[in-house]
Short mmCIF file of C-alpha atoms in Angstrom, two decimals:
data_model
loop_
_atom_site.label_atom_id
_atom_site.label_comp_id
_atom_site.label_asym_id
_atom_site.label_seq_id
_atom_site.Cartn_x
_atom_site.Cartn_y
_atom_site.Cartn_z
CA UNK A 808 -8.72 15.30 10.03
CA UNK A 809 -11.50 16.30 12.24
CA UNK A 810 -15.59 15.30 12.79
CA UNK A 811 -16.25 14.14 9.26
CA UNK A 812 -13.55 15.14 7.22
CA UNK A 813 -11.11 11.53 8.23
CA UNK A 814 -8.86 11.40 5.16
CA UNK A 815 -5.62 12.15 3.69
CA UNK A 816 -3.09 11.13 1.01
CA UNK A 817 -0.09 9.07 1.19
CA UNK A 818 3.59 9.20 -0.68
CA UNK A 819 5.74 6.08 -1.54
CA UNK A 820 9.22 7.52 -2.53
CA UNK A 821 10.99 4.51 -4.25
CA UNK A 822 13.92 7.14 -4.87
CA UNK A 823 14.29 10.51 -3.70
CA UNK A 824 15.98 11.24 -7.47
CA UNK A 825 14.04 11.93 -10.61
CA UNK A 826 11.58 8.82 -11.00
CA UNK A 827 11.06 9.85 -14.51
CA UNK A 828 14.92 10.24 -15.73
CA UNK A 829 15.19 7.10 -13.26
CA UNK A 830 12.63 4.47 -13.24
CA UNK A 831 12.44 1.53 -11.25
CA UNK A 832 11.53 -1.90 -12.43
CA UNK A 833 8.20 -2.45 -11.19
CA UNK A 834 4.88 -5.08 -11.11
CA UNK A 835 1.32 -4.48 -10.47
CA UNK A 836 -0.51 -7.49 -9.24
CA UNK A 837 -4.22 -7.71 -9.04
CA UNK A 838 -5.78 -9.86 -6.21
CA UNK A 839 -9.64 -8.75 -6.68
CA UNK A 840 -10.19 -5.71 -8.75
CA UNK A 841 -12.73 -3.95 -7.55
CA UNK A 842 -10.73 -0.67 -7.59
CA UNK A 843 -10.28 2.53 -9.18
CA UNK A 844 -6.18 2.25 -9.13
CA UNK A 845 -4.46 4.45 -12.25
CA UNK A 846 -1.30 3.71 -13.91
CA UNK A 847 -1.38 0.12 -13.38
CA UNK A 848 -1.90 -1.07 -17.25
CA UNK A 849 1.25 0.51 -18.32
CA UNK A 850 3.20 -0.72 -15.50
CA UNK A 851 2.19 -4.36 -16.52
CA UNK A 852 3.11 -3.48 -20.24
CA UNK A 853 6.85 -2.01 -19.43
CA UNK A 854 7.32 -3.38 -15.89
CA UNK A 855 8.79 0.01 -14.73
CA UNK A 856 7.27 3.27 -12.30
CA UNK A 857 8.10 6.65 -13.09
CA UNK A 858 6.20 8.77 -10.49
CA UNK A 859 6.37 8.67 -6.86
CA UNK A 860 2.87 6.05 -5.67
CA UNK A 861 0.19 8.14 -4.16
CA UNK A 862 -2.58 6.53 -1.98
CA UNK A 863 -5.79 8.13 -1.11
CA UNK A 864 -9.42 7.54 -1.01
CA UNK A 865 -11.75 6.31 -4.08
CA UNK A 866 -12.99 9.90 -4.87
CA UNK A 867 -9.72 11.33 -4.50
CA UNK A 868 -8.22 9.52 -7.25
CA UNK A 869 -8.22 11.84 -10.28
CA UNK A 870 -7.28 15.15 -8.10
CA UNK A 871 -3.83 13.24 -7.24
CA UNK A 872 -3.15 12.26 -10.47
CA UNK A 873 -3.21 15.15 -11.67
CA UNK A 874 -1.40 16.67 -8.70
CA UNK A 875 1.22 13.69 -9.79
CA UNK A 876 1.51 14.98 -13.43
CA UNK A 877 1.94 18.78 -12.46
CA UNK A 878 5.07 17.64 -9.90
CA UNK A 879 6.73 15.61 -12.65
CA UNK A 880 5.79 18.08 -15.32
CA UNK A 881 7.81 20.32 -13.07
CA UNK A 882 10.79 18.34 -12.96
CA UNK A 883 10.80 17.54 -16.68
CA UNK A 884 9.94 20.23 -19.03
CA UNK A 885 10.57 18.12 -21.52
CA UNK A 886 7.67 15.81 -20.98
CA UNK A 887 4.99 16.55 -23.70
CA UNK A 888 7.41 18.63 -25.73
CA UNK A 889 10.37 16.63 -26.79
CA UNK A 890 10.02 13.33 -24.85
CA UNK A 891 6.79 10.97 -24.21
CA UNK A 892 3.82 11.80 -21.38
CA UNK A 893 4.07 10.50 -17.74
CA UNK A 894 2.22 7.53 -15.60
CA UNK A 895 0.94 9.03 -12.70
CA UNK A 896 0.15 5.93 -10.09
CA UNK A 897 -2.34 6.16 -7.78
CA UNK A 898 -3.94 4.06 -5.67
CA UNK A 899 -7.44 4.35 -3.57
CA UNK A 900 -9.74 2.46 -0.58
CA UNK A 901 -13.03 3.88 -0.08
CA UNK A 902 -12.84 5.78 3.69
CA UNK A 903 -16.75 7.02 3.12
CA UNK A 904 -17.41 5.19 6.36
CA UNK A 905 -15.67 7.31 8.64
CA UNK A 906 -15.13 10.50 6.22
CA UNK A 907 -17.15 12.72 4.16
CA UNK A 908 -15.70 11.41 0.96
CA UNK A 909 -18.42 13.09 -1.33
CA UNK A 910 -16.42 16.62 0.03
CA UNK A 911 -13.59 16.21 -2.04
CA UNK A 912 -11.60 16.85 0.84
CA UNK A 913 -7.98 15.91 -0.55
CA UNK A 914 -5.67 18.81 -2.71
CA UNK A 915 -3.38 19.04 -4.46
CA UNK A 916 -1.32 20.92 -2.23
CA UNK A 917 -2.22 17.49 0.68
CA UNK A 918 -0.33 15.32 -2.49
CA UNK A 919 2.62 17.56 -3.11
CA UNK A 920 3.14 18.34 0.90
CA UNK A 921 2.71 14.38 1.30
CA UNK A 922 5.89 13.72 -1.34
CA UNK A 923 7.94 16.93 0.14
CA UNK A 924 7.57 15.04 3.33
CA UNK A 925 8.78 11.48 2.49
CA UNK A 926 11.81 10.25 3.81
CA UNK A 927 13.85 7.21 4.85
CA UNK A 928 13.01 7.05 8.71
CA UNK A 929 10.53 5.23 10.54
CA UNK A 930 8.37 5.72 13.52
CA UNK A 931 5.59 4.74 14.75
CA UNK A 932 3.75 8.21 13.63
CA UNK A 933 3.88 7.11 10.67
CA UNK A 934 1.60 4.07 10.87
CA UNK A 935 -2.08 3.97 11.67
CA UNK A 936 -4.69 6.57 11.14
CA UNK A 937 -2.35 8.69 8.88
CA UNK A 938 -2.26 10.00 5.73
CA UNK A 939 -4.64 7.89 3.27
CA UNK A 940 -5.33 5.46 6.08
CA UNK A 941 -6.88 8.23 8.48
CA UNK A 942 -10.67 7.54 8.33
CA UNK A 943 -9.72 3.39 6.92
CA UNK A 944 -11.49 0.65 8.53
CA UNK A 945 -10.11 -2.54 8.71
CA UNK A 946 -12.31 -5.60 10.02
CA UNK A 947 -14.76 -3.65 11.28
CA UNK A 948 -12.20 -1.82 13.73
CA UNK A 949 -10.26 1.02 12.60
CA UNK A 950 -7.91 0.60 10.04
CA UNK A 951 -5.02 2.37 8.19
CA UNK A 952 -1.19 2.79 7.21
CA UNK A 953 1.00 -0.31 8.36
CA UNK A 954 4.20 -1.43 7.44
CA UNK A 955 6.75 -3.90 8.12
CA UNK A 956 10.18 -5.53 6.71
CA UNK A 957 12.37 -8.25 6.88
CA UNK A 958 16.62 -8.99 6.07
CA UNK A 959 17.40 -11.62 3.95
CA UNK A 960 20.49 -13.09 3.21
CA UNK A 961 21.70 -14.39 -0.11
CA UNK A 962 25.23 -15.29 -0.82
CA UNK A 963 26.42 -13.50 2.29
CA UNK A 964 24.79 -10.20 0.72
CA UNK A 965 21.80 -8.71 3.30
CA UNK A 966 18.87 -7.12 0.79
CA UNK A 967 15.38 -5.90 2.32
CA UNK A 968 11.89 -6.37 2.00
CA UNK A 969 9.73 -3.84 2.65
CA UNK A 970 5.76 -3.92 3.19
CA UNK A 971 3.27 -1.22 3.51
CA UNK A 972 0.13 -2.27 3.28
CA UNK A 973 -3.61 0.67 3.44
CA UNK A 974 -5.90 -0.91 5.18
CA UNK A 975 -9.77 -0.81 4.42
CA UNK A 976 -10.87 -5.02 4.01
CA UNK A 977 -12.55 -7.67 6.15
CA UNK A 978 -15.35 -8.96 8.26
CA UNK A 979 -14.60 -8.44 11.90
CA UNK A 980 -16.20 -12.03 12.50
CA UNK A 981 -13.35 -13.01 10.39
CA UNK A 982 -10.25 -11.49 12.46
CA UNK A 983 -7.27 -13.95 12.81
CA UNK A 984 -4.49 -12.85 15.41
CA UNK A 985 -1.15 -15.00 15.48
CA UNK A 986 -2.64 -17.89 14.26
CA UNK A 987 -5.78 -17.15 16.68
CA UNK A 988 -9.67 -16.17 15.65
CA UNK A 989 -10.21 -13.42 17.73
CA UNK A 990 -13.04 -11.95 16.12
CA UNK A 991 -15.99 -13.51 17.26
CA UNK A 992 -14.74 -12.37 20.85
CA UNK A 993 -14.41 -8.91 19.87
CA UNK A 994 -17.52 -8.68 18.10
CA UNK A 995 -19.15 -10.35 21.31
CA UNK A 996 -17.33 -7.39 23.47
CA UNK A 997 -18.54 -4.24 21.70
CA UNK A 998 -22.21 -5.89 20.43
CA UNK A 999 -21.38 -5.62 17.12
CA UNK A 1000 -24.07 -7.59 14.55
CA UNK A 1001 -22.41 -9.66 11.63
CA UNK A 1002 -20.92 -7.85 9.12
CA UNK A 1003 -22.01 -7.44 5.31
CA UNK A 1004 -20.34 -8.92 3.07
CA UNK A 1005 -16.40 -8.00 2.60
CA UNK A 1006 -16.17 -4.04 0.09
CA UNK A 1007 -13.29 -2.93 1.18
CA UNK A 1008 -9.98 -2.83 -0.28
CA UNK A 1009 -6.33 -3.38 0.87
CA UNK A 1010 -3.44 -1.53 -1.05
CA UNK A 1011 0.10 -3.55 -0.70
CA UNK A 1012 3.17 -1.57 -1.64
CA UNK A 1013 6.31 -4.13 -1.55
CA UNK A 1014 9.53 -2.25 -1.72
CA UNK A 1015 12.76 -4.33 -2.27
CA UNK A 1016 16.81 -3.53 -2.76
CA UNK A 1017 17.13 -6.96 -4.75
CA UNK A 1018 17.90 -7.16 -7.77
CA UNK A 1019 14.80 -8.58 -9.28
CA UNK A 1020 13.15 -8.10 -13.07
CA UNK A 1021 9.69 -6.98 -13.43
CA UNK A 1022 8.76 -10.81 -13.84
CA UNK A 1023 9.97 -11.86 -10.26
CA UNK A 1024 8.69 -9.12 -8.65
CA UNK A 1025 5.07 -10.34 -9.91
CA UNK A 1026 6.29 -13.73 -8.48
CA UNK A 1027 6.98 -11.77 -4.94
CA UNK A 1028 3.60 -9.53 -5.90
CA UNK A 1029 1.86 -12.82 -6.02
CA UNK A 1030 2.27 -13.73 -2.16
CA UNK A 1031 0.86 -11.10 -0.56
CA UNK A 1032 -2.58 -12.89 -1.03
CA UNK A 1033 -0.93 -15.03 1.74
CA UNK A 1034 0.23 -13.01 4.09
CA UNK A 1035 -3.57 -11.16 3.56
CA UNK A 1036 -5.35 -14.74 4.24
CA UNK A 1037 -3.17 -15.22 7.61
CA UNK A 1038 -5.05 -12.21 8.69
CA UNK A 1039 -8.62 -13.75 7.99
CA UNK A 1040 -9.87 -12.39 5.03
CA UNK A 1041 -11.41 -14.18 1.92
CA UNK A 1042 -10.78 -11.75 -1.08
CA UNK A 1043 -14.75 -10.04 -1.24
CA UNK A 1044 -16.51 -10.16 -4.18
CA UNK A 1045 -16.41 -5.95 -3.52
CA UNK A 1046 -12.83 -5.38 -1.80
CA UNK A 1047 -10.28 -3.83 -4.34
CA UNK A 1048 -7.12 -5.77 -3.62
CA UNK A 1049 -4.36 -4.66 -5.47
CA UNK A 1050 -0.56 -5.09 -5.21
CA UNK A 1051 2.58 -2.46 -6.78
CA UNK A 1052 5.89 -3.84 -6.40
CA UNK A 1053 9.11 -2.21 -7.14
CA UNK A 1054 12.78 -2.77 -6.32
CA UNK A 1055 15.73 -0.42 -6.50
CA UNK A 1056 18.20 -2.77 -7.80
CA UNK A 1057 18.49 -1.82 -12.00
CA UNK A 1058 17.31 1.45 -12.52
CA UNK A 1059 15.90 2.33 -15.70
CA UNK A 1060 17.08 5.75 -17.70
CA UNK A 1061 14.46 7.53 -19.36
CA UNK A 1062 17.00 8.00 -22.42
CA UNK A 1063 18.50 4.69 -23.10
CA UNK A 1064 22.27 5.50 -24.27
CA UNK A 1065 22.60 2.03 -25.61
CA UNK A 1066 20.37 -0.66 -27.09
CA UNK A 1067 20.88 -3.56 -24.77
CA UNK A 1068 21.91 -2.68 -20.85
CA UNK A 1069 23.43 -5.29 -18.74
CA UNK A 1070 22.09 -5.78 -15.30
CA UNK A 1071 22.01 -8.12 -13.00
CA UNK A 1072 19.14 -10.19 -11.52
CA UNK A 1073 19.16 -13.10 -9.21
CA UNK A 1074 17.98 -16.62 -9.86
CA UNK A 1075 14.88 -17.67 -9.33
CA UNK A 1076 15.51 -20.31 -6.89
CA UNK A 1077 16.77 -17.77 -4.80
CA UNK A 1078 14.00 -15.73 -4.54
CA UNK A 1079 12.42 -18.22 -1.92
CA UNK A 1080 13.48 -16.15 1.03
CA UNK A 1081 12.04 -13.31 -0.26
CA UNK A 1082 8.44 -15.05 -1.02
CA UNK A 1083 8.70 -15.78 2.87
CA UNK A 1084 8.84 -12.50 3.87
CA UNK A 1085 6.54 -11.16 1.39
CA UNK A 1086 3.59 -13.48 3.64
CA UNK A 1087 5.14 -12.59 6.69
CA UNK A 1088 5.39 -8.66 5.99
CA UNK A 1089 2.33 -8.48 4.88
CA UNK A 1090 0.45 -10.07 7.68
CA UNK A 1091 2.36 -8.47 10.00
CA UNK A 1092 1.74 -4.75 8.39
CA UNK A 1093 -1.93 -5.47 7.92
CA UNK A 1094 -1.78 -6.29 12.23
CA UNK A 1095 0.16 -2.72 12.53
CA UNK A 1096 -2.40 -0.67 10.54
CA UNK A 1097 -5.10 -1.64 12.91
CA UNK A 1098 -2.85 -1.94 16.51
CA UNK A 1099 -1.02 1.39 15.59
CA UNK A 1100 -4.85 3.17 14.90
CA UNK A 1101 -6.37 5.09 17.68
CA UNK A 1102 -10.00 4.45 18.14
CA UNK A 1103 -12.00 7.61 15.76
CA UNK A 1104 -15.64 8.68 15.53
CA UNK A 1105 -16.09 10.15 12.13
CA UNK A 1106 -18.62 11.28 9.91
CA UNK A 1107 -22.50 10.97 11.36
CA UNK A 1108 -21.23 9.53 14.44
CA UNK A 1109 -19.66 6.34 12.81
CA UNK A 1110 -17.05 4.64 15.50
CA UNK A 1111 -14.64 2.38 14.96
CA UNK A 1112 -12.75 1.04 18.00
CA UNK A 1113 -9.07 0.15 17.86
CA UNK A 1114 -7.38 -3.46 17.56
CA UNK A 1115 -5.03 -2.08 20.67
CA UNK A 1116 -8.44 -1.99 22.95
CA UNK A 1117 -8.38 -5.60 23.12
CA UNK A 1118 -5.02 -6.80 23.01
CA UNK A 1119 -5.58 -8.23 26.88
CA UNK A 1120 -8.62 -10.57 24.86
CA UNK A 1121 -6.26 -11.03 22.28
CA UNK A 1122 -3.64 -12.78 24.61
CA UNK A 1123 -6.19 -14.71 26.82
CA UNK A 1124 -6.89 -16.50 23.53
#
């Protein structure tokens, strides 16, 4: 990114197999719809993802799915010949505050180079102004890629939640900190006039090891409005807020060797850890997006300053 051009694409991995021989058992959860998100109506009909998930920005949408369905039609040369299409899933925030989103900036090559790229270690590179979330704003400050996870323990067996949540919602007037409105101070600080009203949009991808069906992890899906509200937004009327939930527990074979497959899933009164750390993960990764952000001016000289320039206003609080 550079000057105007503030964008990118992001890859979600939920296996680094064959998503379409293996599927995992996935939800889609809708919090305000004002998105452009594809693949999301079959994922609600057969609770399952096939593709690596692919975020970008609004305009960017149909170039990645189809950069989606030329990397699995490369892995399967069977699909469209002997065995069913694919479900690309993408997933988009508008960045056209900080980037030149009528250039058409994002490839195909950017998509592909994004999933060649995806692994199983963290750092803080990884978070921030990165990828999709490189020109996102996020309560008026600058916004982006955050994630976060938590252990769980359930009959002496650990599991993981993961959260990663792009960032692109919120009034700044709005901003809650630990518990702590903070915005009005910040907006005092840098002279910044009230907001408009909230059209952004917050992607949340919740990745889990349990061994959950499709319905619980809409139940899990369904809780990330919470950890969201801890963070001080109100849903917009204009803010796509969407949720895709998968866990690695079951996988699903493309070619189904026998009618019924055993598997096993957890009861549902267990799943209240989980629904805790669903709220807390996602607060927490919306926080990380924003602290982890440098401070960017983009396209026509739009700024956006970063959460981390007032951490020492934050804490007098």
């Amino acid at each position: 990114s550079s000057g105007a051009v503030q964008t990118g694409a992001t890859a979600v991995l939920p296996h680094s197999r064959n998503l379409f021989k293996e599927k995992v058992p996935a939800a889609a959860h809708v919090i305000n719809g004002f998105g452009k998100t594809v693949g999301i109506v079959q994922i609600e009909e057969l609770g399952q993802i096939e593709t690596p998930i692919i975020l970008t920005n609004t305009l960017s949408v149909g170039r990645c799915s189809e950069a989606l369905v030329e990397y699995a039609l490369k892995q399967n040369p069977e699909i469209g010949r002997t065995t069913g299409t694919v479900n690309p899933v993408v997933a988009e925030c508008n960045d056209g505050y900080l980037n030149d989103i009528r250039g058409l900036h994002v490839s195909k090559e950017h998509v592909w180079q994004a999933i060649a790229q995806a692994d199983d270690s963290w750092s803080t590179e990884k978070e921030g102004a990165v990828g999709a979330g490189t020109g996102m704003s996020c309560y008026g400050l600058k916004g982006g890629i955050g994630s976060a996870s938590r252990v769980i323990k359930i009959d002496n067996e650990e599991y993981v939640v993961g959260i990663l949540a792009l960032t692109n919602f919120g009034r700044l007037e709005d901003l809650i900190v630990n518990g702590k409105r903070v915005g009005p101070a910040i907006q005092s600080q840098i002279k910044q006039k009230d907001s408009p009203p909230d059209q952004g949009s917050v992607i949340v991808v919740l990745a889990t090891n349990l061994p959950v069906s499709d319905r619980q992890l809409g139940r899990m899906a369904r809780r990330v409005s919470a950890g969201l509200a801890r963070t001080g937004t109100y849903i917009g009327h204009g803010s796509g807020d969407i949720v895709l939930a998968f866990s690695t527990a079951n996988l699903i074979p493309h070619e189904f060797s026998q009618a019924v497959r055993k598997i096993n899933i957890i009861d549902d009164g267990a799943l209240e850890g989980s629904f805790q750390a669903v709220v807390e993960g996602s607060e927490e990764s919306v926080l990380k997006s924003m602290i982890r952000a440098k401070s960017v001016t983009g396209r026509d000289g739009h700024h956006r300053y970063s959460l981390q320039e007032f951490l020492d206003l934050i804490e007098e609080r």
